[in-house]
Amino acid sequence: MENFTPTAYTLECVATGNEFEDTGWLLADRSCETPSLIRARYAKRQIELRSDEYGLYKFCDWLPVKRLLKGSAAPVTYRSKGLAKHLGLENLWITFNGYYPAIGARMTTCSFKETEAYSVCGRAAADEERVLVVASAGNTARAFAKVCSENGIRLLLAVPYDNIDALWFSEPLNPCVKLIACATGGDYFDAIRLSDMALKSRRFYAEGGARNIARRDGMATTVLSAVTTIGRIPDYYFQAVGSGTGAIAAWEANRRLIADGRFGTNTMRLMVSQNAPFVPMYDAWRVDSRQMLPYADDKARRDAGIIDAKVLSNRKPPYGIAGGLYDALKATGGDVFVATNAQARKAGQLFRELEGVDIYSAAAVATASLVKAVADGRIAKDATVMLNITGGGEQLFKRDREMWYLKPSCVFPLDVEADEVVARVEELFA
């Protein structure tokens, strides 16, 4: 690949419209007094795609990156035949994020979390001395571990112990990647709390989640893939959500694509879904509340334990914040759906039979919601529909490979104190 010039952009506060320079790892506008996301405003109004050899970075005109890392793959969009015919849809397009070489999809962690990891780590300075901290329910951790291991970037992961089976790899990782876990019975929120404790040490810095422009704009490459393949902005966008960050990213990409001028002016309806019984955003949306409704810790942990799609169990999503999921749903005329485990399993099996590859439970939740929306007569048969398959092909990838699992260096009780966490994690990177 040719020499890379860092992408030119400024930052904008969603709440105030204030525009300012990115002086480093900024996650918010420090002058803004209300909770708000910030957005990247790219110097290039019209995106120019690079060749496929760039992987995810074929979209680097609209990624806030300082450097290009090795090993990335881009989402692949194709026109559905099997599922489309089954549902009676004339223009169903599937954006596949995972491992499915038959269509050119080569994300070896089998999840669209790779789009986040390559963008976030590409935003970080090459001479950054601090350790990056990422909390995850599983797939995000696997993606960041792969990227950081292959590119020599120091990383501390915090994951619930009950979810560490998700940390599989085709080969051992570079020791620059370390894992800590919250004890059995803990959930994603407990892992976030653990990571927050580690961040009390100045030797670590937060990835930032939805507040990091690189995470959202990395996820937005799913929409860039779809629109540049289809040639127009879709009418509907289907995705399962845990935090809603991917759907927020889709809305932001939609705005940029309208400004580009070559793909139409329509706004995709965001059709997002949660896995019952863990449905806090659905509950808030159903009563038109910008604020999340009360959700007792014990009930949230129990509900998170029941659902198949553990990655959708975020108790503190960026829902009500300025520029968050509530605003995205309002702006796009979107809606929130619910799918049970049984409905998602049925939809996952249907996808495998009709499209030829296994998909993750979260992607099956999105597929189940599409099936329901069609059955309810909410989607015209000639509508252009994008189904974001956020993960798949794991069974295919693992078929003839021996897997290696990342084990936690420390497992902390749920009531651990911050001082103990700081002392232990500093030792890990001594």
PDB file of C-alpha atoms in Angstrom, residues 77-332:
ATOM      1  CA  THR A  77     -22.540  -6.501   0.829  1.00  0.00           C
ATOM      2  CA  TYR A  78     -24.425  -8.754  -1.581  1.00  0.00           C
ATOM      3  CA  ARG A  79     -27.950  -9.038  -2.947  1.00  0.00           C
ATOM      4  CA  SER A  80     -29.893 -11.793  -1.210  1.00  0.00           C
ATOM      5  CA  LYS A  81     -31.595 -14.485  -3.257  1.00  0.00           C
ATOM      6  CA  GLY A  82     -32.687 -17.176  -0.795  1.00  0.00           C
ATOM      7  CA  LEU A  83     -33.890 -15.106   2.157  1.00  0.00           C
ATOM      8  CA  ALA A  84     -35.255 -12.421  -0.169  1.00  0.00           C
ATOM      9  CA  LYS A  85     -37.386 -14.943  -2.060  1.00  0.00           C
ATOM     10  CA  HIS A  86     -38.594 -16.518   1.188  1.00  0.00           C
ATOM     11  CA  LEU A  87     -39.711 -13.108   2.497  1.00  0.00           C
ATOM     12  CA  GLY A  88     -41.030 -11.841  -0.845  1.00  0.00           C
ATOM     13  CA  LEU A  89     -38.582  -8.912  -0.922  1.00  0.00           C
ATOM     14  CA  GLU A  90     -37.252  -7.738  -4.280  1.00  0.00           C
ATOM     15  CA  ASN A  91     -34.350  -5.637  -2.951  1.00  0.00           C
ATOM     16  CA  LEU A  92     -32.943  -7.267   0.174  1.00  0.00           C
ATOM     17  CA  TRP A  93     -29.219  -6.600   0.584  1.00  0.00           C
ATOM     18  CA  ILE A  94     -27.145  -8.361   3.225  1.00  0.00           C
ATOM     19  CA  THR A  95     -24.042  -6.733   4.662  1.00  0.00           C
ATOM     20  CA  PHE A  96     -22.027  -9.629   6.038  1.00  0.00           C
ATOM     21  CA  ASN A  97     -19.407  -9.075   8.733  1.00  0.00           C
ATOM     22  CA  GLY A  98     -17.661 -12.350   9.411  1.00  0.00           C
ATOM     23  CA  TYR A  99     -15.932 -15.256   7.733  1.00  0.00           C
ATOM     24  CA  TYR A 100     -17.473 -16.456   4.490  1.00  0.00           C
ATOM     25  CA  PRO A 101     -14.760 -16.722   1.789  1.00  0.00           C
ATOM     26  CA  ALA A 102     -17.330 -17.753  -0.842  1.00  0.00           C
ATOM     27  CA  ILE A 103     -18.530 -14.125  -0.915  1.00  0.00           C
ATOM     28  CA  GLY A 104     -15.141 -12.573  -0.096  1.00  0.00           C
ATOM     29  CA  ALA A 105     -15.812 -12.019   3.634  1.00  0.00           C
ATOM     30  CA  ARG A 106     -12.642 -12.611   5.663  1.00  0.00           C
ATOM     31  CA  MET A 107     -13.063 -11.211   9.177  1.00  0.00           C
ATOM     32  CA  THR A 108     -11.303 -13.935  11.153  1.00  0.00           C
ATOM     33  CA  THR A 109     -12.896 -12.939  14.482  1.00  0.00           C
ATOM     34  CA  CYS A 110     -16.221 -13.416  12.642  1.00  0.00           C
ATOM     35  CA  SER A 111     -17.667 -10.168  14.043  1.00  0.00           C
ATOM     36  CA  PHE A 112     -18.187  -6.579  12.899  1.00  0.00           C
ATOM     37  CA  LYS A 113     -16.375  -5.529  16.065  1.00  0.00           C
ATOM     38  CA  GLU A 114     -13.276  -5.741  13.850  1.00  0.00           C
ATOM     39  CA  THR A 115     -14.506  -2.595  12.107  1.00  0.00           C
ATOM     40  CA  GLU A 116     -14.330  -0.774  15.448  1.00  0.00           C
ATOM     41  CA  ALA A 117     -10.985  -2.181  16.509  1.00  0.00           C
ATOM     42  CA  TYR A 118      -9.058  -1.320  13.334  1.00  0.00           C
ATOM     43  CA  SER A 119     -10.473   2.192  13.326  1.00  0.00           C
ATOM     44  CA  VAL A 120      -9.950   2.882  17.059  1.00  0.00           C
ATOM     45  CA  CYS A 121      -6.413   1.482  17.090  1.00  0.00           C
ATOM     46  CA  GLY A 122      -5.647   3.344  13.863  1.00  0.00           C
ATOM     47  CA  ARG A 123      -6.680   6.580  15.600  1.00  0.00           C
ATOM     48  CA  ALA A 124      -4.183   5.988  18.413  1.00  0.00           C
ATOM     49  CA  ALA A 125      -0.716   7.487  17.994  1.00  0.00           C
ATOM     50  CA  ALA A 126       2.054   5.031  17.097  1.00  0.00           C
ATOM     51  CA  ASP A 127       4.149   6.321  20.034  1.00  0.00           C
ATOM     52  CA  GLU A 128       1.345   6.050  22.637  1.00  0.00           C
ATOM     53  CA  GLU A 129       2.963   4.738  25.841  1.00  0.00           C
ATOM     54  CA  ARG A 130      -0.177   4.134  27.880  1.00  0.00           C
ATOM     55  CA  VAL A 131      -2.161   0.875  27.814  1.00  0.00           C
ATOM     56  CA  LEU A 132      -5.517   0.849  25.999  1.00  0.00           C
ATOM     57  CA  VAL A 133      -8.428  -0.428  28.134  1.00  0.00           C
ATOM     58  CA  VAL A 134     -11.481  -2.118  26.591  1.00  0.00           C
ATOM     59  CA  ALA A 135     -14.482  -3.585  28.432  1.00  0.00           C
ATOM     60  CA  SER A 136     -16.484  -6.151  26.503  1.00  0.00           C
ATOM     61  CA  ALA A 137     -19.119  -8.868  26.688  1.00  0.00           C
ATOM     62  CA  GLY A 138     -16.997 -10.958  24.304  1.00  0.00           C
ATOM     63  CA  ASN A 139     -16.855 -10.126  20.596  1.00  0.00           C
ATOM     64  CA  THR A 140     -15.353  -6.655  21.027  1.00  0.00           C
ATOM     65  CA  ALA A 141     -12.621  -8.126  23.225  1.00  0.00           C
ATOM     66  CA  ARG A 142     -11.793 -10.771  20.621  1.00  0.00           C
ATOM     67  CA  ALA A 143     -11.552  -8.149  17.877  1.00  0.00           C
ATOM     68  CA  PHE A 144      -9.351  -5.746  19.855  1.00  0.00           C
ATOM     69  CA  ALA A 145      -7.156  -8.651  21.020  1.00  0.00           C
ATOM     70  CA  LYS A 146      -6.538  -9.716  17.416  1.00  0.00           C
ATOM     71  CA  VAL A 147      -5.745  -6.197  16.185  1.00  0.00           C
ATOM     72  CA  CYS A 148      -3.510  -5.298  19.135  1.00  0.00           C
ATOM     73  CA  SER A 149      -1.704  -8.660  19.122  1.00  0.00           C
ATOM     74  CA  GLU A 150      -0.913  -8.464  15.410  1.00  0.00           C
ATOM     75  CA  ASN A 151       0.180  -4.830  15.583  1.00  0.00           C
ATOM     76  CA  GLY A 152       2.066  -4.794  18.912  1.00  0.00           C
ATOM     77  CA  ILE A 153      -0.355  -2.463  20.742  1.00  0.00           C
ATOM     78  CA  ARG A 154      -0.603  -2.865  24.532  1.00  0.00           C
ATOM     79  CA  LEU A 155      -4.148  -3.751  25.604  1.00  0.00           C
ATOM     80  CA  LEU A 156      -6.016  -4.552  28.826  1.00  0.00           C
ATOM     81  CA  LEU A 157      -9.341  -6.343  28.365  1.00  0.00           C
ATOM     82  CA  ALA A 158     -12.091  -6.565  31.006  1.00  0.00           C
ATOM     83  CA  VAL A 159     -14.681  -9.304  30.335  1.00  0.00           C
ATOM     84  CA  PRO A 160     -17.235 -11.163  32.496  1.00  0.00           C
ATOM     85  CA  TYR A 161     -15.764 -14.551  33.488  1.00  0.00           C
ATOM     86  CA  ASP A 162     -18.932 -16.253  32.237  1.00  0.00           C
ATOM     87  CA  ASN A 163     -18.175 -14.904  28.734  1.00  0.00           C
ATOM     88  CA  ILE A 164     -14.474 -15.753  28.329  1.00  0.00           C
ATOM     89  CA  ASP A 165     -15.282 -18.677  26.024  1.00  0.00           C
ATOM     90  CA  ALA A 166     -15.726 -15.934  23.405  1.00  0.00           C
ATOM     91  CA  LEU A 167     -11.965 -15.246  23.526  1.00  0.00           C
ATOM     92  CA  TRP A 168     -10.899 -17.880  20.980  1.00  0.00           C
ATOM     93  CA  PHE A 169      -8.138 -17.400  18.423  1.00  0.00           C
ATOM     94  CA  SER A 170      -6.489 -19.458  15.719  1.00  0.00           C
ATOM     95  CA  GLU A 171      -3.064 -18.900  17.299  1.00  0.00           C
ATOM     96  CA  PRO A 172      -1.560 -17.681  20.597  1.00  0.00           C
ATOM     97  CA  LEU A 173      -1.616 -13.929  21.186  1.00  0.00           C
ATOM     98  CA  ASN A 174       1.243 -11.495  21.667  1.00  0.00           C
ATOM     99  CA  PRO A 175       1.778 -11.024  25.447  1.00  0.00           C
ATOM    100  CA  CYS A 176       1.094  -7.297  24.980  1.00  0.00           C
ATOM    101  CA  VAL A 177      -2.593  -8.327  25.370  1.00  0.00           C
ATOM    102  CA  LYS A 178      -3.802  -9.068  28.926  1.00  0.00           C
ATOM    103  CA  LEU A 179      -7.224 -10.124  30.215  1.00  0.00           C
ATOM    104  CA  ILE A 180      -8.914  -9.492  33.558  1.00  0.00           C
ATOM    105  CA  ALA A 181     -12.401 -10.749  34.441  1.00  0.00           C
ATOM    106  CA  CYS A 182     -15.178 -10.096  36.925  1.00  0.00           C
ATOM    107  CA  ALA A 183     -16.254 -13.241  38.773  1.00  0.00           C
ATOM    108  CA  THR A 184     -18.967 -15.695  37.761  1.00  0.00           C
ATOM    109  CA  GLY A 185     -22.397 -14.089  38.012  1.00  0.00           C
ATOM    110  CA  GLY A 186     -21.141 -10.752  36.736  1.00  0.00           C
ATOM    111  CA  ASP A 187     -22.291  -9.192  33.460  1.00  0.00           C
ATOM    112  CA  TYR A 188     -21.069  -6.609  30.935  1.00  0.00           C
ATOM    113  CA  PHE A 189     -21.886  -3.742  33.314  1.00  0.00           C
ATOM    114  CA  ASP A 190     -19.636  -5.357  35.950  1.00  0.00           C
ATOM    115  CA  ALA A 191     -16.843  -5.616  33.361  1.00  0.00           C
ATOM    116  CA  ILE A 192     -17.241  -1.891  32.597  1.00  0.00           C
ATOM    117  CA  ARG A 193     -16.991  -1.134  36.323  1.00  0.00           C
ATOM    118  CA  LEU A 194     -13.783  -3.204  36.503  1.00  0.00           C
ATOM    119  CA  SER A 195     -12.270  -1.326  33.550  1.00  0.00           C
ATOM    120  CA  ASP A 196     -13.209   2.010  35.150  1.00  0.00           C
ATOM    121  CA  MET A 197     -11.233   1.009  38.242  1.00  0.00           C
ATOM    122  CA  ALA A 198      -8.165   0.149  36.158  1.00  0.00           C
ATOM    123  CA  LEU A 199      -8.429   3.573  34.514  1.00  0.00           C
ATOM    124  CA  LYS A 200      -7.754   5.250  37.864  1.00  0.00           C
ATOM    125  CA  SER A 201      -4.101   4.543  37.017  1.00  0.00           C
ATOM    126  CA  ARG A 202      -2.495   7.113  34.699  1.00  0.00           C
ATOM    127  CA  ARG A 203      -0.721   4.280  32.884  1.00  0.00           C
ATOM    128  CA  PHE A 204      -4.009   3.318  31.186  1.00  0.00           C
ATOM    129  CA  TYR A 205      -6.463   5.120  28.898  1.00  0.00           C
ATOM    130  CA  ALA A 206     -10.058   4.399  27.948  1.00  0.00           C
ATOM    131  CA  GLU A 207     -11.110   3.248  24.504  1.00  0.00           C
ATOM    132  CA  GLY A 208     -14.257   5.285  25.124  1.00  0.00           C
ATOM    133  CA  GLY A 209     -17.043   3.140  23.676  1.00  0.00           C
ATOM    134  CA  ALA A 210     -19.729   5.051  21.789  1.00  0.00           C
ATOM    135  CA  ARG A 211     -18.077   8.374  22.664  1.00  0.00           C
ATOM    136  CA  ASN A 212     -15.067   7.475  20.507  1.00  0.00           C
ATOM    137  CA  ILE A 213     -15.621   8.783  16.970  1.00  0.00           C
ATOM    138  CA  ALA A 214     -13.341   6.037  15.656  1.00  0.00           C
ATOM    139  CA  ARG A 215     -15.550   3.298  17.083  1.00  0.00           C
ATOM    140  CA  ARG A 216     -18.700   4.710  15.480  1.00  0.00           C
ATOM    141  CA  ASP A 217     -17.090   5.585  12.143  1.00  0.00           C
ATOM    142  CA  GLY A 218     -15.492   2.135  11.994  1.00  0.00           C
ATOM    143  CA  MET A 219     -18.939   0.570  12.461  1.00  0.00           C
ATOM    144  CA  ALA A 220     -20.327   2.967   9.849  1.00  0.00           C
ATOM    145  CA  THR A 221     -18.289   1.154   7.184  1.00  0.00           C
ATOM    146  CA  THR A 222     -21.117  -1.411   7.104  1.00  0.00           C
ATOM    147  CA  VAL A 223     -23.390   1.286   5.639  1.00  0.00           C
ATOM    148  CA  LEU A 224     -20.612   2.593   3.366  1.00  0.00           C
ATOM    149  CA  SER A 225     -20.202  -0.957   2.042  1.00  0.00           C
ATOM    150  CA  ALA A 226     -23.938  -1.294   1.433  1.00  0.00           C
ATOM    151  CA  VAL A 227     -24.490   2.070  -0.215  1.00  0.00           C
ATOM    152  CA  THR A 228     -21.451   1.937  -2.489  1.00  0.00           C
ATOM    153  CA  THR A 229     -22.468  -1.594  -3.544  1.00  0.00           C
ATOM    154  CA  ILE A 230     -26.187  -0.898  -4.036  1.00  0.00           C
ATOM    155  CA  GLY A 231     -25.626   2.567  -5.531  1.00  0.00           C
ATOM    156  CA  ARG A 232     -28.212   4.246  -3.294  1.00  0.00           C
ATOM    157  CA  ILE A 233     -29.103   4.746   0.360  1.00  0.00           C
ATOM    158  CA  PRO A 234     -31.448   1.945   1.547  1.00  0.00           C
ATOM    159  CA  ASP A 235     -34.984   2.585   2.794  1.00  0.00           C
ATOM    160  CA  TYR A 236     -34.592   0.355   5.872  1.00  0.00           C
ATOM    161  CA  TYR A 237     -31.675  -0.685   8.067  1.00  0.00           C
ATOM    162  CA  PHE A 238     -32.044  -3.751  10.321  1.00  0.00           C
ATOM    163  CA  GLN A 239     -29.619  -4.523  13.166  1.00  0.00           C
ATOM    164  CA  ALA A 240     -29.708  -5.965  16.672  1.00  0.00           C
ATOM    165  CA  VAL A 241     -28.408  -3.570  19.346  1.00  0.00           C
ATOM    166  CA  GLY A 242     -26.769  -3.878  22.743  1.00  0.00           C
ATOM    167  CA  SER A 243     -25.533  -0.314  23.108  1.00  0.00           C
ATOM    168  CA  GLY A 244     -27.058   1.044  19.902  1.00  0.00           C
ATOM    169  CA  THR A 245     -23.679   2.385  18.805  1.00  0.00           C
ATOM    170  CA  GLY A 246     -23.844   0.625  15.435  1.00  0.00           C
ATOM    171  CA  ALA A 247     -27.255   2.140  14.700  1.00  0.00           C
ATOM    172  CA  ILE A 248     -26.047   5.614  15.719  1.00  0.00           C
ATOM    173  CA  ALA A 249     -23.102   5.084  13.359  1.00  0.00           C
ATOM    174  CA  ALA A 250     -25.484   4.064  10.570  1.00  0.00           C
ATOM    175  CA  TRP A 251     -27.464   7.305  11.004  1.00  0.00           C
ATOM    176  CA  GLU A 252     -24.267   9.375  10.947  1.00  0.00           C
ATOM    177  CA  ALA A 253     -23.064   7.599   7.795  1.00  0.00           C
ATOM    178  CA  ASN A 254     -26.475   8.238   6.216  1.00  0.00           C
ATOM    179  CA  ARG A 255     -26.061  11.992   6.846  1.00  0.00           C
ATOM    180  CA  ARG A 256     -22.611  11.999   5.226  1.00  0.00           C
ATOM    181  CA  LEU A 257     -23.860  10.020   2.231  1.00  0.00           C
ATOM    182  CA  ILE A 258     -26.691  12.501   1.651  1.00  0.00           C
ATOM    183  CA  ALA A 259     -24.115  15.320   1.737  1.00  0.00           C
ATOM    184  CA  ASP A 260     -21.948  13.340  -0.712  1.00  0.00           C
ATOM    185  CA  GLY A 261     -24.721  13.876  -3.241  1.00  0.00           C
ATOM    186  CA  ARG A 262     -24.334  10.720  -5.344  1.00  0.00           C
ATOM    187  CA  PHE A 263     -26.526   8.241  -3.465  1.00  0.00           C
ATOM    188  CA  GLY A 264     -29.878   9.963  -2.987  1.00  0.00           C
ATOM    189  CA  THR A 265     -31.396  12.004  -0.192  1.00  0.00           C
ATOM    190  CA  ASN A 266     -33.509   9.497   1.715  1.00  0.00           C
ATOM    191  CA  THR A 267     -33.071   8.704   5.388  1.00  0.00           C
ATOM    192  CA  MET A 268     -32.938   4.987   6.269  1.00  0.00           C
ATOM    193  CA  ARG A 269     -35.443   3.925   8.896  1.00  0.00           C
ATOM    194  CA  LEU A 270     -33.417   2.359  11.705  1.00  0.00           C
ATOM    195  CA  MET A 271     -35.124  -0.920  12.630  1.00  0.00           C
ATOM    196  CA  VAL A 272     -33.221  -2.111  15.698  1.00  0.00           C
ATOM    197  CA  SER A 273     -33.922  -5.058  17.948  1.00  0.00           C
ATOM    198  CA  GLN A 274     -33.218  -6.470  21.393  1.00  0.00           C
ATOM    199  CA  ASN A 275     -33.220 -10.041  22.717  1.00  0.00           C
ATOM    200  CA  ALA A 276     -36.045 -10.665  25.243  1.00  0.00           C
ATOM    201  CA  PRO A 277     -36.160 -10.591  28.199  1.00  0.00           C
ATOM    202  CA  PHE A 278     -33.250  -8.089  28.223  1.00  0.00           C
ATOM    203  CA  VAL A 279     -34.993  -5.137  26.549  1.00  0.00           C
ATOM    204  CA  PRO A 280     -34.253  -1.850  28.414  1.00  0.00           C
ATOM    205  CA  MET A 281     -34.087   0.324  25.280  1.00  0.00           C
ATOM    206  CA  TYR A 282     -37.285  -1.197  23.895  1.00  0.00           C
ATOM    207  CA  ASP A 283     -39.025  -0.437  27.193  1.00  0.00           C
ATOM    208  CA  ALA A 284     -37.874   3.196  27.159  1.00  0.00           C
ATOM    209  CA  TRP A 285     -38.728   3.671  23.472  1.00  0.00           C
ATOM    210  CA  ARG A 286     -42.188   2.146  23.884  1.00  0.00           C
ATOM    211  CA  VAL A 287     -43.158   4.943  26.321  1.00  0.00           C
ATOM    212  CA  ASP A 288     -41.251   7.591  24.325  1.00  0.00           C
ATOM    213  CA  SER A 289     -38.803   8.222  27.166  1.00  0.00           C
ATOM    214  CA  ARG A 290     -35.420   9.772  26.403  1.00  0.00           C
ATOM    215  CA  GLN A 291     -34.254   8.464  29.763  1.00  0.00           C
ATOM    216  CA  MET A 292     -33.770   4.770  30.443  1.00  0.00           C
ATOM    217  CA  LEU A 293     -36.314   3.339  32.874  1.00  0.00           C
ATOM    218  CA  PRO A 294     -35.257   1.903  36.260  1.00  0.00           C
ATOM    219  CA  TYR A 295     -33.758  -1.594  35.937  1.00  0.00           C
ATOM    220  CA  ALA A 296     -32.749  -3.346  39.159  1.00  0.00           C
ATOM    221  CA  ASP A 297     -29.235  -4.822  39.086  1.00  0.00           C
ATOM    222  CA  ASP A 298     -30.349  -8.312  40.093  1.00  0.00           C
ATOM    223  CA  LYS A 299     -33.102  -8.437  37.463  1.00  0.00           C
ATOM    224  CA  ALA A 300     -30.768  -7.044  34.784  1.00  0.00           C
ATOM    225  CA  ARG A 301     -28.127  -9.683  35.567  1.00  0.00           C
ATOM    226  CA  ARG A 302     -30.763 -12.430  35.539  1.00  0.00           C
ATOM    227  CA  ASP A 303     -32.229 -11.255  32.216  1.00  0.00           C
ATOM    228  CA  ALA A 304     -28.755 -10.939  30.697  1.00  0.00           C
ATOM    229  CA  GLY A 305     -28.074 -14.513  31.744  1.00  0.00           C
ATOM    230  CA  ILE A 306     -31.184 -15.798  29.957  1.00  0.00           C
ATOM    231  CA  ILE A 307     -30.646 -14.304  26.503  1.00  0.00           C
ATOM    232  CA  ASP A 308     -28.692 -16.152  23.804  1.00  0.00           C
ATOM    233  CA  ALA A 309     -27.184 -12.917  22.433  1.00  0.00           C
ATOM    234  CA  LYS A 310     -25.033 -11.993  25.448  1.00  0.00           C
ATOM    235  CA  VAL A 311     -23.402  -9.184  23.433  1.00  0.00           C
ATOM    236  CA  LEU A 312     -26.737  -7.335  23.531  1.00  0.00           C
ATOM    237  CA  SER A 313     -26.773  -7.003  27.335  1.00  0.00           C
ATOM    238  CA  ASN A 314     -25.604  -3.395  27.876  1.00  0.00           C
ATOM    239  CA  ARG A 315     -27.289  -1.829  30.905  1.00  0.00           C
ATOM    240  CA  LYS A 316     -25.908   1.681  30.322  1.00  0.00           C
ATOM    241  CA  PRO A 317     -26.213   2.315  26.579  1.00  0.00           C
ATOM    242  CA  PRO A 318     -25.745   5.731  24.879  1.00  0.00           C
ATOM    243  CA  TYR A 319     -29.497   6.017  24.470  1.00  0.00           C
ATOM    244  CA  GLY A 320     -30.591   9.412  25.821  1.00  0.00           C
ATOM    245  CA  ILE A 321     -27.353  11.372  25.277  1.00  0.00           C
ATOM    246  CA  ALA A 322     -27.424  14.090  22.593  1.00  0.00           C
ATOM    247  CA  GLY A 323     -26.719  12.294  19.313  1.00  0.00           C
ATOM    248  CA  GLY A 324     -27.522   8.907  20.875  1.00  0.00           C
ATOM    249  CA  LEU A 325     -29.930   6.165  19.870  1.00  0.00           C
ATOM    250  CA  TYR A 326     -33.098   8.020  20.938  1.00  0.00           C
ATOM    251  CA  ASP A 327     -32.180  10.929  18.651  1.00  0.00           C
ATOM    252  CA  ALA A 328     -31.226   8.534  15.836  1.00  0.00           C
ATOM    253  CA  LEU A 329     -34.568   6.718  16.031  1.00  0.00           C
ATOM    254  CA  LYS A 330     -36.505  10.009  16.119  1.00  0.00           C
ATOM    255  CA  ALA A 331     -34.564  11.469  13.183  1.00  0.00           C
ATOM    256  CA  THR A 332     -35.061   8.396  10.993  1.00  0.00           C
TER     257      THR A 332
END
